[in-house]
Short mmCIF file of C-alpha atoms in Angstrom, two decimals:
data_model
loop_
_atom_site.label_atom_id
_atom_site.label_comp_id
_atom_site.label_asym_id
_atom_site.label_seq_id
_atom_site.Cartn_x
_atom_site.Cartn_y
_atom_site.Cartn_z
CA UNK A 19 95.90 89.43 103.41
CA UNK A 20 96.28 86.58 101.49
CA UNK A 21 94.37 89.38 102.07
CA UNK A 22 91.47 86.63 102.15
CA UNK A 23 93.15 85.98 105.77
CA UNK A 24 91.36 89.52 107.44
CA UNK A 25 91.41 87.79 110.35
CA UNK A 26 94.77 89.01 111.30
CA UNK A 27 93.62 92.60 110.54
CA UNK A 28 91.71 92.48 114.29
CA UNK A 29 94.73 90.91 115.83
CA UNK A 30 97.02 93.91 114.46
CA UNK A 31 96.90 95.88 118.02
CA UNK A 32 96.83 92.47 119.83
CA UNK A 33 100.44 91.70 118.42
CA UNK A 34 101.70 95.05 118.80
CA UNK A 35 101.42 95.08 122.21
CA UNK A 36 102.36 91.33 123.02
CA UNK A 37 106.16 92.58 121.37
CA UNK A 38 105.80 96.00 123.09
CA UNK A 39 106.17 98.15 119.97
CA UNK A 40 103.49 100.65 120.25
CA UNK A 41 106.03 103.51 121.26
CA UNK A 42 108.14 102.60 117.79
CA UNK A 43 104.83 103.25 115.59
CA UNK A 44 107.11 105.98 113.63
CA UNK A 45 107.31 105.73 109.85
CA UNK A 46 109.92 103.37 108.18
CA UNK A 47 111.30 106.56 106.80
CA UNK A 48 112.54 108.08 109.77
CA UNK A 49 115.06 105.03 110.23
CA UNK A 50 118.36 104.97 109.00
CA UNK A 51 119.17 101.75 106.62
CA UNK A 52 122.15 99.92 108.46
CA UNK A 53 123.19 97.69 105.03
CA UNK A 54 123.67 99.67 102.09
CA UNK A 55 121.07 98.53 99.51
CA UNK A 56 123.74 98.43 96.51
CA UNK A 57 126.37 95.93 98.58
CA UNK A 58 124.19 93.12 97.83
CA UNK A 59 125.03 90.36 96.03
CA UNK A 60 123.79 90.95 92.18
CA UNK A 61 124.48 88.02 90.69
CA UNK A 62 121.40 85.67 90.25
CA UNK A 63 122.89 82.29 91.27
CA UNK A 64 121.85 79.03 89.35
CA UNK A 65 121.20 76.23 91.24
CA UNK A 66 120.31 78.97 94.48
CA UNK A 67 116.95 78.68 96.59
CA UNK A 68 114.99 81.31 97.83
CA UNK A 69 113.40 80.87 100.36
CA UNK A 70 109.59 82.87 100.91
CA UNK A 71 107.36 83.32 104.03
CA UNK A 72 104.14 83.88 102.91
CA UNK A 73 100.86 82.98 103.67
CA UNK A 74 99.26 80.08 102.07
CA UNK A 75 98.51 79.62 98.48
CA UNK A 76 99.73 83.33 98.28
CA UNK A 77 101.75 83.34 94.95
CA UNK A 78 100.81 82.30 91.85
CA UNK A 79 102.44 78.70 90.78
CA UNK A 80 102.86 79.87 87.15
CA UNK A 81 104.98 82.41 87.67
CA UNK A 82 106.87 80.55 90.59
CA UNK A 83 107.83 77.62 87.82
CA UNK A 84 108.46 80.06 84.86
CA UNK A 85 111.07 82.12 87.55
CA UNK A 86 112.34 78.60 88.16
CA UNK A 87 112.87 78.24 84.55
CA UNK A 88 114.21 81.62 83.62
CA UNK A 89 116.37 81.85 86.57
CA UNK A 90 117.58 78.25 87.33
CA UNK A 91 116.56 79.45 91.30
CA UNK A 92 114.63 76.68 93.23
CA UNK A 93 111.52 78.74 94.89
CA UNK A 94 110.36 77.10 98.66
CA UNK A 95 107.54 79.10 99.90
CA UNK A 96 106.77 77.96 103.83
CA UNK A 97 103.13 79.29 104.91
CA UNK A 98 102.53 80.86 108.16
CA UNK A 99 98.99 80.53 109.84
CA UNK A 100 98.95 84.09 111.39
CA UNK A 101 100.49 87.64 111.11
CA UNK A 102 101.45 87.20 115.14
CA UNK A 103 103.94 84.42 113.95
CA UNK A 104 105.34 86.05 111.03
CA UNK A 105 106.41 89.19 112.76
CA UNK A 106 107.47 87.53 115.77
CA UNK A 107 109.48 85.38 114.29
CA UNK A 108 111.33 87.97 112.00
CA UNK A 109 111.62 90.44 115.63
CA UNK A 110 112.70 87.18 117.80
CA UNK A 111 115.15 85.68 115.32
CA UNK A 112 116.98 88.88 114.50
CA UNK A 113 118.79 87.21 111.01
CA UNK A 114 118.65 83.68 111.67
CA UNK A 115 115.21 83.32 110.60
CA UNK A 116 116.31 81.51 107.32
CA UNK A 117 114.32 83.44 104.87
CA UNK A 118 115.03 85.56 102.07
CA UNK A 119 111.87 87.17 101.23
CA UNK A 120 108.98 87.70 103.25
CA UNK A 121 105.09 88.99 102.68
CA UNK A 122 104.46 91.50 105.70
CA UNK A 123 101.56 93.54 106.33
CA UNK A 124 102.22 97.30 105.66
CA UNK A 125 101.06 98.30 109.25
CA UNK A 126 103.99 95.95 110.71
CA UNK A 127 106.73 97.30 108.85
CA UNK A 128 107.19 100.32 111.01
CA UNK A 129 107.63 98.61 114.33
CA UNK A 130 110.36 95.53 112.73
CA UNK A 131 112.25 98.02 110.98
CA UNK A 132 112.64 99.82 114.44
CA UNK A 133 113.76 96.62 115.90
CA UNK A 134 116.28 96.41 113.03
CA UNK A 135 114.58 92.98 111.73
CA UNK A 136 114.44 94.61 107.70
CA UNK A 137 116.87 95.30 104.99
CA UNK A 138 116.56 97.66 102.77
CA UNK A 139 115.55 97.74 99.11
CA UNK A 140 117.85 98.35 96.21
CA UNK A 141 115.01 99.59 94.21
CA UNK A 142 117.40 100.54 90.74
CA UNK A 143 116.67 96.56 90.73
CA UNK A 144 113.30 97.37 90.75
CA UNK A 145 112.65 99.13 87.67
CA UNK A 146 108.65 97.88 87.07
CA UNK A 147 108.60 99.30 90.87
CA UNK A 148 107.40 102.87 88.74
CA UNK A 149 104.34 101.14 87.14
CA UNK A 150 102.57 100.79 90.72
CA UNK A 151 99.56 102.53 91.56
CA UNK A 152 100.00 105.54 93.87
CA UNK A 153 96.92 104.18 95.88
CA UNK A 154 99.78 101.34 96.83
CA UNK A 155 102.83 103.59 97.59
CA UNK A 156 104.51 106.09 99.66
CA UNK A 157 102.15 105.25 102.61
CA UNK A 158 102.43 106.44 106.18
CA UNK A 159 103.74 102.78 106.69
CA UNK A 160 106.49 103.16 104.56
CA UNK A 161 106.71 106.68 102.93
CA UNK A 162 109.90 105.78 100.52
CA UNK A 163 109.30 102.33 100.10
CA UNK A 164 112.86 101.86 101.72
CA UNK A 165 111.49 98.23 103.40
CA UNK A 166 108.42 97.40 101.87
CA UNK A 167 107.12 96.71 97.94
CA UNK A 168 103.86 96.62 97.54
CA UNK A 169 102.02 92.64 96.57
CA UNK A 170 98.47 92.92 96.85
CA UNK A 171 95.73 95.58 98.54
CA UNK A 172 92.46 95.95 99.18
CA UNK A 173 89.73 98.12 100.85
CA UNK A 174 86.47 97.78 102.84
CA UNK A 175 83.00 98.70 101.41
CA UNK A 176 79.59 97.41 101.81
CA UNK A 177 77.52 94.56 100.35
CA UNK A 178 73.59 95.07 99.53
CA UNK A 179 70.52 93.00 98.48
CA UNK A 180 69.21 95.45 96.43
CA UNK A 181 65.63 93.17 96.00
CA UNK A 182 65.65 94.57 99.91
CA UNK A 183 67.91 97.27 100.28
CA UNK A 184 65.93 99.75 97.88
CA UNK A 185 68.57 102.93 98.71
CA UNK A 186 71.68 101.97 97.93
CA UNK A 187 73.95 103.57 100.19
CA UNK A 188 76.35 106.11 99.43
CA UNK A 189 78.29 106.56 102.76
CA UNK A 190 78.91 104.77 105.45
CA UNK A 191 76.75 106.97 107.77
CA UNK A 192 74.08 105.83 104.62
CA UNK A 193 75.14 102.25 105.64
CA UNK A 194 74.23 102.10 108.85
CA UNK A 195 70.81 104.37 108.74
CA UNK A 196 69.66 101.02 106.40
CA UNK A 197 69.82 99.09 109.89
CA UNK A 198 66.85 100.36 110.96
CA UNK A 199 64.91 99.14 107.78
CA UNK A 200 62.54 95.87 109.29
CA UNK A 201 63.53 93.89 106.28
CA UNK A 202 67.43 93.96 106.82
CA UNK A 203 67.11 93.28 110.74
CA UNK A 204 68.71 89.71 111.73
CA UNK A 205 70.71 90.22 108.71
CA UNK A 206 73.11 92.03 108.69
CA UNK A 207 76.97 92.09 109.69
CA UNK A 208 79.97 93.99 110.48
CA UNK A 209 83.55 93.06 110.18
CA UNK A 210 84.90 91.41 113.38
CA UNK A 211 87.96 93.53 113.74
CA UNK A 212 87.95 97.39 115.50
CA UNK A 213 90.00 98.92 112.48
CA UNK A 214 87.28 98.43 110.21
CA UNK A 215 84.15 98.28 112.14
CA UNK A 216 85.14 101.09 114.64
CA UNK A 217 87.04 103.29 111.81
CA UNK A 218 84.11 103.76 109.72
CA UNK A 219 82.36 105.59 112.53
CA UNK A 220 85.07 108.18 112.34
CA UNK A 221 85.12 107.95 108.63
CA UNK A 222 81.47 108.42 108.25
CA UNK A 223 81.50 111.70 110.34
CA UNK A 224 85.11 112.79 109.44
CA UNK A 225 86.67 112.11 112.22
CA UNK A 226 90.58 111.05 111.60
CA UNK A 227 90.75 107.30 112.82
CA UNK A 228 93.98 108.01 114.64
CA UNK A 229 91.84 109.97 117.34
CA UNK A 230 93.00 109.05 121.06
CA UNK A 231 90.49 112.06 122.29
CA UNK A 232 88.25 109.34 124.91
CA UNK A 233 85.32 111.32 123.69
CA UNK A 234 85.90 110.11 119.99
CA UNK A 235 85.07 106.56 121.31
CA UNK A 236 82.53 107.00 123.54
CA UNK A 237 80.69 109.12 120.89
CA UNK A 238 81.22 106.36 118.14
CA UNK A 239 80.13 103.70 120.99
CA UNK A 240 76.72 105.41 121.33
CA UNK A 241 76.20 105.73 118.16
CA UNK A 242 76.77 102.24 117.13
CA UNK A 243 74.42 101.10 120.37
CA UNK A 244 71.14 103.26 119.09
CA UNK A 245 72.01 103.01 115.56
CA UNK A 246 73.22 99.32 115.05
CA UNK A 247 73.77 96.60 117.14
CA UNK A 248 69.98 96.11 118.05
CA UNK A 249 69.49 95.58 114.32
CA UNK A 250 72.99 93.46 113.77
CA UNK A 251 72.95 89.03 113.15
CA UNK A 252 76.78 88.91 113.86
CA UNK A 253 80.44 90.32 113.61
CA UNK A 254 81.57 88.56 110.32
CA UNK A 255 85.26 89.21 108.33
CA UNK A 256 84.29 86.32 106.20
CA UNK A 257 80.61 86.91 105.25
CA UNK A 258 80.83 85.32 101.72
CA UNK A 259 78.78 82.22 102.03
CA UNK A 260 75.86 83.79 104.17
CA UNK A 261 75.73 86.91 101.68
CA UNK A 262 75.44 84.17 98.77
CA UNK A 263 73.10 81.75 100.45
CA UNK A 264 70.73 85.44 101.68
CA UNK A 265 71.40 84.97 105.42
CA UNK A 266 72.49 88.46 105.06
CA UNK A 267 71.64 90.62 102.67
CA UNK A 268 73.32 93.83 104.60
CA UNK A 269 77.09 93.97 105.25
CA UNK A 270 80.35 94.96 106.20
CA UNK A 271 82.96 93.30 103.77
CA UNK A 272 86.61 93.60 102.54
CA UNK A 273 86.88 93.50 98.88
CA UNK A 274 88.30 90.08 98.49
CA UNK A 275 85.13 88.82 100.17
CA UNK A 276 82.85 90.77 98.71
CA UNK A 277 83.53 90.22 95.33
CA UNK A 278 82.96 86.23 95.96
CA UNK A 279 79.72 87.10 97.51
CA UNK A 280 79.02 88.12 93.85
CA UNK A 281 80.11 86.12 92.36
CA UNK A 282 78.64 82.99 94.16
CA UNK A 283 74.95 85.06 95.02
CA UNK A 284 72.19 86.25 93.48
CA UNK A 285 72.26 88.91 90.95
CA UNK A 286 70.75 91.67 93.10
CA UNK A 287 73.98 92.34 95.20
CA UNK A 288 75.93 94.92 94.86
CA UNK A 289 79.39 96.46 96.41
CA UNK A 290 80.11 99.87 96.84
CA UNK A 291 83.43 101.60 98.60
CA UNK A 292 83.10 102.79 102.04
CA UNK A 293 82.58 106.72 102.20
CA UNK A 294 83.94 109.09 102.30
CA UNK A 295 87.08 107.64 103.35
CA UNK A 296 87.63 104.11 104.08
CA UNK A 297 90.47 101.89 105.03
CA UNK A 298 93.69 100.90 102.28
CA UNK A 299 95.68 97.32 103.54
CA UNK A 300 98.57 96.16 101.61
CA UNK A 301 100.52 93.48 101.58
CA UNK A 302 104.16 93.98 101.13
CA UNK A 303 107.14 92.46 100.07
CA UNK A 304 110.28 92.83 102.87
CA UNK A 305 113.94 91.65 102.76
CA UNK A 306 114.38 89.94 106.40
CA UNK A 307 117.76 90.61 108.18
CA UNK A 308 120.15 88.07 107.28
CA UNK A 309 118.49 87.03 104.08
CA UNK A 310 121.04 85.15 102.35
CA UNK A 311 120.00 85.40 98.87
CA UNK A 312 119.25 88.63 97.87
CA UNK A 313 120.02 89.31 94.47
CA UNK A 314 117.13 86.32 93.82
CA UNK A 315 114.86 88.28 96.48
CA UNK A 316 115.38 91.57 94.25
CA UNK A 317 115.01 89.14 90.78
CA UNK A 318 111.74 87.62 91.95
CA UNK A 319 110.25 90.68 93.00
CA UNK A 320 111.16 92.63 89.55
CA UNK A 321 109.52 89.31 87.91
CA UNK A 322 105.89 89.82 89.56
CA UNK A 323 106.16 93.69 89.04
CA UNK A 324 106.15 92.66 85.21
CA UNK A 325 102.69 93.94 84.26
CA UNK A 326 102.14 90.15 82.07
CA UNK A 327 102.93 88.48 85.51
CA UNK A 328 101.62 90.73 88.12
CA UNK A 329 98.18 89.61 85.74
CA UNK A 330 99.17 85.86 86.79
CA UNK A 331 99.07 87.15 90.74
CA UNK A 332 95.57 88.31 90.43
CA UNK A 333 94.09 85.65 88.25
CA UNK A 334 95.87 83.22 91.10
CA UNK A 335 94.34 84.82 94.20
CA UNK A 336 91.79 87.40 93.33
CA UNK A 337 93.88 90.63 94.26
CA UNK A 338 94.96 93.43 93.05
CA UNK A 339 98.73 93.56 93.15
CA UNK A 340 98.91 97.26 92.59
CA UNK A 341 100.67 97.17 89.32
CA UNK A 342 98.81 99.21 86.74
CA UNK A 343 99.26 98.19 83.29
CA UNK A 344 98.50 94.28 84.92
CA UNK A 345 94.46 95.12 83.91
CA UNK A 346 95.92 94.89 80.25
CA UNK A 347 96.83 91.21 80.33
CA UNK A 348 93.42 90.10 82.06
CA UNK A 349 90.46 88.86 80.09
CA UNK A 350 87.79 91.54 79.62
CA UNK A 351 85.49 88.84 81.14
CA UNK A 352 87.11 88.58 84.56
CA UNK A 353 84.31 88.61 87.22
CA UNK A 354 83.63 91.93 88.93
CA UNK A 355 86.78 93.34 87.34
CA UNK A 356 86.06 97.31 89.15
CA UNK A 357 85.83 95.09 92.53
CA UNK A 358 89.52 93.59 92.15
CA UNK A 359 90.79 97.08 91.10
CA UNK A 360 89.18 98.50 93.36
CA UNK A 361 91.38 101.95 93.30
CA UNK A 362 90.63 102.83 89.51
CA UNK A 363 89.39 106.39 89.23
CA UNK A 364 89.40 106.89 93.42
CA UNK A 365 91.16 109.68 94.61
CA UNK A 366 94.73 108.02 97.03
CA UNK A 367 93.41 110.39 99.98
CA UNK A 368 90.33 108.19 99.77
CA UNK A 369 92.70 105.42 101.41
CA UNK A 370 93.00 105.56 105.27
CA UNK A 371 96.32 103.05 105.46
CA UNK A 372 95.91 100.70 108.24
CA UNK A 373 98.34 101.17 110.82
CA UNK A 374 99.41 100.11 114.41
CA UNK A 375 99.55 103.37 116.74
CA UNK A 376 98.12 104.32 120.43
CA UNK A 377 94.53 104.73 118.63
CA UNK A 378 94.17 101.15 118.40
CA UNK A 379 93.94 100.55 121.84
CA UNK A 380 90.91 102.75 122.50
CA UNK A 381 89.59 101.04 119.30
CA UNK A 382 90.11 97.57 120.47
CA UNK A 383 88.54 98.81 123.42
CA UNK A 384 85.62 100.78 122.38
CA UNK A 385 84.90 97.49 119.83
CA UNK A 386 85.30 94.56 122.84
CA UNK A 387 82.79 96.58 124.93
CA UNK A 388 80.12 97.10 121.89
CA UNK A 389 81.04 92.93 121.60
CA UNK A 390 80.17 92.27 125.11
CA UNK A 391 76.71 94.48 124.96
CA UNK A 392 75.54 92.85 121.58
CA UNK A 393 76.08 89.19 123.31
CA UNK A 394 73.70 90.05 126.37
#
């Protein structure tokens, strides 16, 4: 969540509840720090590790060795295969978890740092922490950025064959009024997760996507049953390879994937932004409870918000890592440059931040019963 990993986006609710911390969905802000930021350690030990919890191939290798180098800290990064087992093991371990620096989705953060499981920043250590985009910060997840600094983000938009697709669409109501078209129908796909696929109902017909009014999802389930799911191939977070090969040439996609669809398919495709609102996830950077080295949690951090190095992160993994002047130090020639940055010239309150509240479960709901009709 990477960001390539939107798979754990669906299973955001589906954790939430399995650790019963739907009731804590308050803001980060509204907790009180219990270590005072500026105790920490600030000296940079040589010959230190810091240890990372991330998921795979998450960071770039470049900048891990030159931080090596500069620093004399040894950098182990240990992968974990879902979101599930990264927050339960920083709510279940409560300090003995044995990292020092963790990537957390933003929609998480609320409910560990209720169950005391994050440190705060020292963000005078921070000082690139002012070049971030305010698409990135001061989200509902995290107003102050107390717990989380921002890695990478992304959005949801859709993906069009314009050889078939001769309107491109504008909105998502525009979107799905292209279902109906005979030449899109057996090809086309929505992302297999109720935040996205369910949100841009409300979205489209500006409806906040933190409604729990029952009538909110029963009107968005109607909808979706006259407007779209007679004309729909599959639920698809990943559809990439089928958008490439023209298996679908209408869909649903996160940026990460639909910028590879474009790259790897024909030159008719195109990407646009949902609208008029669409989703905002970001990946964050969180100092676990008990984290035993964090002066080289705060030095590492610093080093990737370096605009030169934050450039590194996105030529690594494809992402945007939020840090503005970073577009500088990319070549002019980097493939589908406006997808990866995907923010420039967008208004923030374009952004609905992804979050774990009550909603979800009507969501969740509403999306597992349009599942169940579409496989009859």
């Amino acid at each position: 969540m990477t960001i390539k990993h939107r798979h754990r986006y669906a299973a955001l609710l589906a954790t939430a509840l399995a650790l019963g911390s739907l009731a804590a969905c308050g803001s980060a802000a509204d907790k009180t720090a219990e270590t005072p930021a500026a105790a920490y350690p600030s000296v940079v030990e040589k010959g230190s590790t810091l240890t990372i919890y991330s998921w795979a191939d998450y960071v770039s290798p470049a900048n891990i060795a030159q931080f090596e180098k500069e620093t004399g800290v040894k950098v182990k990064v240990d992968a974990y295969a879902s979101a599930e087992e990264s927050v339960a093991k920083l709510r279940l371990t409560q300090g003995t978890s044995g990292y020092d620096l963790v990537v957390m989705d933003g929609a998480y953060v609320p409910q560990l740092v209720q169950g005391k499981s994050l440190l705060p920043w020292d963000k005078s250590r921070l000082p690139d922490f002012a070049g971030l985009s305010p698409t990135f910060i001061g989200k509902s997840w995290d107003p102050t950025n107390t717990y989380a600094i921002p890695k990478s983000g992304g959005s949801t938009g859709y993906v069009w064959d314009s050889a078939i697709v001769k309107k491109p669409p504008a909105s998502w109501n525009d979107f799905y009024d292209a279902f109906a078209d005979p030449a899109v129908k057996g090809r086309t796909s929505v992302v297999d997760g109720a935040p996205s696929f369910v949100g841009s109902y409300f979205w489209g017909h500006g409806i906040s996507d933190q409604t729990t009014e029952p009538a909110d999802y029963q009107a968005a389930q109607q909808y979706y049953e006259a407007k779209v799911m007679q004309h729909l191939k599959e639920f698809n977070s990943y559809p990439r390879a089928d958008l490439a090969a023209g298996d679908l040439v209408l869909a649903q996609a996160f940026t990460g994937d639909a910028r590879g669809a474009l790259m790897d398919g024909p030159k008719t495709l195109r990407f646009a932004l949902g609208a008029p609102k669409t989703d905002l996830y970001v990946d964050h950077w969180v100092l676990p409870k008990g984290s035993q080295n964090p002066a080289a949690a705060h030095a590492f951090v610093e080093f990737l918000l370096k605009p030169a190095n934050a450039a590194k992160e996105t030529a690594a993994h494809g992402y945007y890592t939020g840090v503005q002047a970073s577009r500088s130090y990319l070549p002019d020639n980097l493939p589908y440059k406006e997808i990866v940055f995907f923010d420039e010239g967008i208004p923030a309150d374009r952004f609905e931040p992804a979050e774990v509240t009550p909603a979800r479960k009507l969501a969740v709901s509403t999306f597992q019963r349009l599942k169940a009709a579409g496989s009859r």
